[in-house]
Each structure stands twice: as C-alpha cells, then as structure tokens.
XYZ file of C-alpha atoms in Angstrom:
396
model
C 8.700 7.782 -36.215
C 6.387 4.980 -37.270
C 5.112 2.596 -34.343
C 6.310 -0.967 -33.655
C 5.014 -4.034 -32.373
C 5.516 -7.709 -31.427
C 3.468 -10.561 -34.049
C 2.717 -13.739 -32.363
C -0.128 -15.974 -31.051
C -1.172 -15.618 -27.852
C 0.746 -12.629 -26.458
C -0.932 -11.525 -23.139
C 1.777 -12.396 -21.317
C 4.743 -10.457 -23.125
C 7.012 -7.902 -21.881
C 8.218 -6.688 -24.517
C 6.381 -3.582 -24.880
C 7.872 -2.508 -21.226
C 11.554 -3.435 -22.574
C 11.620 -1.382 -25.684
C 10.241 1.724 -23.449
C 13.590 0.963 -22.066
C 15.634 1.674 -25.264
C 13.889 4.025 -27.186
C 10.659 6.664 -27.501
C 8.840 4.866 -29.677
C 5.277 2.997 -29.877
C 5.445 -0.543 -29.395
C 2.219 -2.879 -29.832
C 1.561 -6.593 -29.414
C 0.226 -7.641 -32.363
C -1.593 -11.137 -31.618
C -2.219 -12.857 -35.447
C -3.483 -15.383 -37.150
C -1.474 -17.664 -39.229
C -3.452 -16.333 -42.439
C -2.976 -12.867 -41.556
C 0.904 -12.952 -41.076
C 1.704 -11.637 -44.114
C -0.694 -8.713 -44.304
C 0.639 -8.145 -40.858
C 4.333 -7.983 -41.906
C 3.462 -5.571 -44.964
C 1.203 -3.056 -42.927
C 2.528 0.312 -43.612
C 1.649 1.801 -40.270
C 4.663 -0.437 -38.930
C 8.293 0.236 -39.547
C 9.234 -3.126 -38.014
C 8.582 -5.999 -35.613
C 9.796 -8.631 -33.270
C 8.450 -11.872 -33.789
C 8.115 -14.673 -31.444
C 6.144 -18.507 -31.511
C 4.755 -19.257 -33.736
C 5.879 -17.773 -36.383
C 10.140 -17.566 -36.589
C 10.299 -19.716 -39.316
C 7.681 -19.045 -41.346
C 7.976 -14.896 -41.304
C 11.566 -15.643 -42.436
C 10.087 -17.281 -45.866
C 8.336 -13.865 -46.554
C 11.361 -11.656 -45.666
C 13.040 -10.299 -49.297
C 16.454 -10.089 -47.463
C 18.042 -11.864 -44.979
C 20.888 -11.114 -42.432
C 23.889 -13.585 -42.687
C 23.203 -14.445 -39.197
C 19.314 -15.222 -39.992
C 20.352 -17.338 -43.016
C 22.924 -19.148 -40.517
C 20.323 -19.754 -37.569
C 17.114 -20.803 -39.763
C 14.698 -18.411 -38.723
C 14.127 -14.567 -37.859
C 12.439 -12.922 -34.820
C 13.106 -9.344 -36.022
C 11.497 -7.844 -39.564
C 11.954 -4.334 -40.675
C 9.892 -3.011 -43.141
C 11.819 -0.226 -45.614
C 10.363 2.621 -47.523
C 10.036 0.525 -50.586
C 7.838 -2.349 -48.561
C 10.616 -4.764 -48.687
C 10.866 -7.134 -45.469
C 14.530 -7.449 -43.966
C 14.792 -10.603 -41.508
C 17.517 -10.449 -38.860
C 18.006 -12.687 -36.092
C 18.468 -10.973 -32.643
C 17.785 -13.666 -30.784
C 21.063 -15.178 -31.222
C 22.786 -11.882 -29.581
C 20.653 -12.610 -26.846
C 21.204 -16.208 -26.326
C 24.976 -15.378 -26.450
C 24.682 -12.559 -24.068
C 22.520 -14.564 -21.772
C 24.962 -17.439 -21.478
C 28.449 -14.991 -20.910
C 26.238 -13.021 -18.119
C 25.833 -15.950 -16.161
C 29.209 -17.694 -17.287
C 27.778 -20.976 -18.213
C 30.927 -22.512 -19.971
C 29.548 -24.639 -22.943
C 33.259 -25.137 -24.845
C 33.569 -28.728 -24.904
C 30.073 -29.625 -23.240
C 27.756 -32.191 -24.426
C 24.532 -30.088 -24.793
C 20.669 -31.167 -24.822
C 18.548 -28.783 -26.751
C 14.856 -29.855 -25.449
C 12.897 -28.629 -28.865
C 12.638 -27.858 -32.248
C 11.184 -24.663 -32.829
C 12.590 -21.343 -34.023
C 14.397 -20.632 -30.532
C 16.205 -24.378 -30.473
C 17.657 -22.911 -33.612
C 19.268 -20.285 -32.213
C 20.515 -22.104 -29.545
C 21.964 -24.742 -31.722
C 23.612 -22.081 -33.565
C 25.297 -20.292 -30.629
C 26.102 -23.569 -29.051
C 28.194 -24.880 -31.931
C 29.883 -21.428 -32.513
C 31.047 -21.612 -29.134
C 32.337 -25.161 -29.897
C 30.175 -27.131 -27.679
C 31.259 -30.893 -28.269
C 27.883 -32.348 -28.946
C 24.662 -30.642 -29.789
C 21.783 -33.029 -29.150
C 18.235 -32.169 -30.103
C 15.230 -33.910 -28.120
C 11.605 -33.629 -29.400
C 8.471 -35.234 -29.319
C 8.772 -37.578 -32.448
C 12.350 -37.128 -33.749
C 15.654 -39.710 -33.557
C 15.984 -38.407 -29.833
C 13.267 -38.237 -28.471
C 11.853 -38.337 -24.458
C 11.142 -41.908 -24.664
C 14.821 -42.534 -25.282
C 16.411 -39.357 -23.164
C 18.119 -41.753 -20.529
C 20.615 -42.096 -23.361
C 21.600 -38.738 -22.725
C 21.439 -38.683 -18.874
C 25.415 -37.717 -19.046
C 24.505 -34.619 -21.106
C 26.574 -31.525 -19.052
C 24.128 -28.693 -20.413
C 20.596 -28.379 -20.792
C 18.806 -26.039 -22.751
C 15.235 -25.869 -22.740
C 13.623 -23.731 -25.699
C 9.864 -25.154 -25.055
C 7.004 -23.776 -23.859
C 6.894 -26.488 -20.828
C 6.596 -24.232 -17.684
C 5.719 -21.267 -19.090
C 2.899 -18.822 -17.872
C 0.018 -19.851 -16.979
C 1.205 -23.491 -16.814
C 3.492 -22.359 -14.091
C 5.543 -25.221 -11.806
C 5.937 -28.166 -14.878
C 9.566 -29.173 -15.912
C 10.050 -31.166 -19.242
C 13.167 -32.948 -17.701
C 13.643 -34.264 -14.215
C 17.692 -33.015 -13.444
C 17.721 -35.940 -11.049
C 18.196 -38.388 -14.193
C 21.291 -36.061 -15.105
C 24.449 -36.727 -12.926
C 26.677 -34.624 -14.984
C 24.866 -31.524 -15.536
C 26.500 -28.158 -14.740
C 24.613 -25.713 -16.544
C 20.732 -25.392 -17.004
C 19.402 -22.254 -19.441
C 15.685 -22.077 -19.858
C 14.405 -19.213 -22.593
C 11.171 -18.786 -20.931
C 10.828 -15.617 -19.169
C 7.404 -15.685 -17.461
C 7.757 -16.905 -14.861
C 10.887 -15.454 -13.824
C 12.339 -18.482 -12.525
C 10.733 -21.837 -13.990
C 10.765 -25.093 -12.509
C 13.383 -26.285 -14.246
C 15.275 -23.472 -13.266
C 14.547 -23.629 -9.517
C 15.552 -27.569 -9.665
C 18.963 -26.027 -10.655
C 19.530 -23.852 -8.192
C 18.492 -26.217 -5.367
C 21.686 -28.358 -6.567
C 24.021 -25.830 -6.737
C 23.944 -26.004 -11.011
C 24.376 -22.552 -12.898
C 21.543 -21.486 -14.297
C 19.260 -18.671 -15.770
C 15.298 -18.449 -17.214
C 15.303 -16.260 -20.764
C 14.688 -12.787 -19.561
C 18.634 -11.955 -19.971
C 18.042 -13.285 -23.806
C 14.483 -11.160 -24.322
C 15.874 -7.655 -23.092
C 19.372 -8.154 -25.086
C 17.854 -8.966 -28.398
C 15.410 -6.408 -27.734
C 17.944 -4.227 -27.437
C 19.248 -5.199 -30.659
C 16.380 -5.243 -32.597
C 15.808 -1.468 -31.062
C 18.956 -0.512 -32.766
C 17.333 -1.792 -36.313
C 14.057 -0.129 -35.352
C 15.924 3.758 -34.439
C 19.217 2.968 -36.892
C 21.394 3.584 -33.947
C 23.657 2.165 -31.683
C 22.487 1.613 -27.904
C 25.442 0.816 -25.351
C 25.383 -3.043 -24.177
C 25.834 -1.359 -20.686
C 22.162 -0.343 -21.075
C 20.727 -3.912 -21.167
C 21.605 -4.969 -17.529
C 20.214 -1.538 -16.446
C 16.853 -2.643 -18.688
C 16.845 -6.489 -16.922
C 16.967 -4.659 -13.331
C 14.084 -2.232 -14.105
C 12.046 -4.822 -16.001
C 12.790 -7.362 -12.598
C 11.316 -4.606 -10.189
C 8.740 -3.958 -12.106
C 7.486 -7.265 -12.481
C 8.778 -9.594 -9.633
C 6.236 -10.130 -6.773
C 7.078 -8.728 -3.292
C 6.006 -11.487 -0.871
C 6.048 -11.329 2.908
C 6.665 -14.305 5.155
C 7.450 -14.343 8.931
C 5.447 -15.013 12.362
C 1.962 -14.781 12.649
C 0.840 -11.217 13.725
C 4.027 -9.929 12.680
C 2.592 -6.823 10.543
C 2.739 -8.587 6.712
C -0.586 -7.152 6.243
C -0.411 -3.662 7.239
C 3.216 -3.357 5.385
C 2.750 -4.981 2.639
C -0.218 -2.219 2.445
C 2.083 0.270 2.920
C 4.511 -1.280 0.100
C 1.636 -1.565 -2.340
C 0.466 1.823 -1.971
C 3.719 3.989 -2.354
C 4.541 1.233 -5.386
C 1.259 1.783 -6.995
C 0.773 -1.867 -6.690
C -2.270 -4.514 -6.377
C -2.394 -5.571 -2.695
C -3.384 -9.464 -2.052
C -3.356 -10.917 1.069
C -3.255 -15.116 1.209
C -5.533 -15.356 4.523
C -7.990 -12.760 2.795
C -8.224 -15.011 -0.599
C -8.621 -18.401 1.723
C -11.616 -16.973 3.669
C -13.076 -15.874 0.562
C -12.745 -18.991 -1.313
C -14.098 -20.755 1.803
C -16.202 -19.010 2.997
C -15.432 -19.117 6.707
C -12.828 -17.582 9.000
C -9.452 -19.072 9.533
C -10.302 -20.374 13.194
C -13.383 -21.911 11.991
C -11.705 -23.465 9.069
C -9.191 -24.825 11.501
C -11.982 -26.021 14.110
C -14.028 -27.579 10.893
C -11.697 -28.999 8.922
C -8.352 -29.242 10.234
C -4.529 -27.384 9.961
C -3.974 -30.056 6.870
C -6.925 -29.006 5.086
C -6.173 -25.356 5.435
C -2.582 -26.341 4.517
C -3.851 -27.831 1.012
C -5.965 -24.759 0.556
C -3.485 -22.100 1.336
C -0.785 -23.718 -1.408
C -3.931 -23.516 -3.734
C -4.538 -19.949 -2.872
C -0.183 -19.158 -3.480
C -0.507 -20.555 -6.783
C -3.246 -18.321 -7.817
C -1.432 -15.446 -6.699
C 1.849 -15.898 -7.331
C 1.769 -16.564 -11.126
C 0.855 -13.115 -11.328
C 3.281 -10.281 -11.574
C 3.762 -7.100 -10.257
C 1.976 -7.969 -6.974
C 2.469 -7.305 -3.133
C 1.307 -10.354 -1.442
C 1.334 -11.211 2.286
C 1.413 -14.558 3.452
C 0.622 -16.497 6.266
C 2.791 -17.163 9.522
C 2.873 -21.252 8.460
C 3.378 -20.868 4.383
C 7.184 -22.024 5.249
C 5.867 -25.822 6.472
C 5.260 -27.113 3.193
C 8.404 -27.284 0.866
C 6.512 -27.281 -2.201
C 5.353 -23.453 -1.421
C 9.009 -22.545 -1.919
C 9.386 -22.995 -5.467
C 5.549 -21.305 -5.773
C 6.628 -17.828 -4.085
C 10.028 -18.021 -5.703
C 8.850 -18.703 -9.394
C 8.262 -15.023 -9.817
C 8.751 -13.152 -6.080
C 11.168 -11.488 -4.114
C 10.809 -12.794 -0.381
C 11.011 -10.531 2.496
C 10.933 -11.645 6.128
C 9.164 -9.413 8.233
C 10.598 -9.661 11.474
C 9.726 -8.803 15.038
C 9.734 -9.476 18.565
C 7.814 -12.197 19.887
C 6.219 -9.983 22.713
C 4.623 -7.747 20.219
C 3.256 -10.280 18.128
C -0.844 -10.357 18.146
C -2.301 -13.381 18.417
C -6.152 -12.705 18.178
C -7.845 -15.078 15.382
C -4.606 -16.697 14.948
C -5.260 -20.016 15.809
C -1.869 -21.888 16.240
C -0.376 -18.891 18.182
C -2.642 -20.041 20.648
C -2.222 -23.513 20.577
C 1.203 -23.434 21.090
C 3.906 -21.011 22.583
C 5.538 -18.465 20.288
C 8.909 -19.445 21.302
C 8.666 -22.815 20.386
C 6.758 -21.616 16.851
C 9.546 -19.302 15.936
C 12.543 -21.997 16.562
C 10.384 -24.261 14.587
C 10.010 -21.694 11.708
C 13.161 -19.453 11.784
C 15.130 -21.216 9.691
C 12.938 -21.781 6.696
C 11.950 -17.888 7.105
C 15.703 -17.252 6.891
C 16.327 -19.527 4.411
C 13.265 -18.688 2.081
C 13.942 -14.537 2.116
C 16.087 -12.331 0.024
C 15.821 -9.683 2.493
C 14.274 -8.451 5.500
C 12.550 -5.847 7.489
C 12.539 -5.362 10.755
C 9.470 -3.994 12.708
C 10.127 -3.566 15.946
C 9.865 0.352 15.617
C 7.241 2.316 16.465
C 4.729 3.116 13.904
C 3.404 6.396 13.059
C-alpha cells in the first residue's frame, strides 16, 4: 500500500498520524507544503492520497479532477485521493466529522440562530452541516465581512456559536474569539480546534453549564472516513469513539494537585515511568527559572511574586501534551490556573492525611497550621480534580 499524508502549512501540532494509526496499518506523514509546491505534492506518485488542512482546503479543490457531491455542496475539500491514472478525486470528510461531533455532544441546532466565526474551509463545512440540520439562521462573522467583530453586538442573541478560526489554537492557548458573557441566549458552543483539547471558549462555556465541545471528535471522525477512502474498505463507526479515547489517553497531560508534602513528585515520577512519559515538576521549573530555592523566593520576593512565576511556569508546561506534571500545593489559590490545567489536563488529587505530610522546605506549611491550610484549599482540590489517589498506604 502506498503511503498517505497530511498537507498543510504548519503541522507541528497535528495529531493526524496518531489518529490514522488507529484505523489502519499504513504510513501517514506530515507534509508541510509551500503554496507554490501544492500541486506537485498532490501529484506525488509515492502517495496514494492526503488529508488537507489550513490553508489549502479551497485551493486544493480547484486542482482536483473530480469532486464528490459533498465536496461540491460544501465548496472545499479536505481529502484527496490520487488514482492509478494520476487523477485527483476530492472529498469533504470534514462534513461527516462536524455532524458526528454535534450529534455526539447532543448540540441541537434545528431552529437555532447560529454564529459561525471565520470564513475559511472549516467555516464552509460548518455552514453546510448547519443548513442541512435546519438551523433557523446562519451568520458568518469575519474580520472584514458584512457581519464582523465591530458589529457583532447585533447578534448577541445567537444561540449556537461555532468557532472555525485559529484563535486559541496551540501555541497561542488561552485566547477566545468572543466573550460568552455577551451571549445570554447561548445554548451550544462548538470549537473546531482540537489542540488544546479544551480551548478558553470551550472552558468558558463549561463554566456556564453550556453544552460545548472541542474539535477532536470532528478530527477523528473525518479521519475514519478518510481512512475508508485510503484503504477502500468500510470501518465501523464504533471505532471512532475507541480512537477518540485512545488519542485523549495518549495526549492529555496527567496533572497532580494536592497539599504540600502529599507525595505529588514521588507519585508523578512513578506514573511517568510506567507510562513512558516525560515528568515535569513545576516547583523545579520555578527554582531553575529564578536561580534560588522556593524558601528563598518567599523570603526575598514574597508569595505574590512566587504565585506569578508559578502561573508562568504552568503555562509553559500545560500547553504541551502527553506529560505528567506535579504542581505546587498552592496552585489552586489562583483561579486563572484552573483553565491552564484543564485545557490539556486530567487533574488528579493526591490525598494524604495531614499528620503524614512532609513540611521540610515548604514555607507556607510552616507559617500556618496544616489544618487551616487544608480547610482553605480542600474545596478547590475537589472541584479542580477529575480523580483522586489515596496516598496513605505504606509504599514499598
């Protein structure tokens, strides 16, 4: 079987090789391509086909010899197959992926006023699906179109918001194209970005109990349909959910929180060794960055300065994927750290009885009673965490 690939501009963040490995035994490569090289790349005889991403979904369509009905209806392609005669067949597998994502997350668009942020290839796909699902109104918000960010206030009554722009995408995490506080009627948020797993837009929606999803389901579902075209065989839809779970388990960070001295560094190192992952200790990052110990930072610069640097180190670590990260005990004291951890993280609370906590070299553990510190933090530990580990048993 010939190899396949992903054509795009910058592809360092892509999960596509990992996703395609879940659906078939074929080589799938990342093919960063300059605009002037696109046509030659599509006709490269060593490849049997491609997924196509930003910024080539529209221009690649013009280079195809034949188009599927869906591609014609949408107005762009994201999958191209090269046949034995060298002819290019264009498909839009994003349509299936976007629709699957809406259905899986139970985001109902029928009869709704929908805002689609962005006007590129992904926007075209979103519009086509929303139309076919009988959305009442579909408005495109772009930087220079009739409906733009200068007059978006006219549409604060929108019920569904779909982001197809790269705002908030790795490595520029933590940004959102709109402020959800303005959209009082919003009852569904979709962001086609998949890295980070949860963008700020998605996290803001979750905080407001608005149904929301990032783009991983779409990416995996379209990858399944593209893989069917690559391999000329059907793949059961049930394999999509399995692939989503596997991709998340391999890319999400494991982030440990808990009281100072609870054993986060020890357990984090053990988890990293067992999973074959890189281990990162935020306190070690702070010490390296400042060139002094944590007690010295507290003594010379104060806790407020320490928390500022702690947040900066969290941002550096948590934009990455597939790590095991041990945080400091006071990470939950700053609300801004919540989104930083949650964007790509599964958060685990390491629980340990107060009388078993180590206090050496821990400034705050000595400056206030541990019971008082625990009372101040326990609700945050509970709310921030997805799971907990009881670290009260004797370790061998």
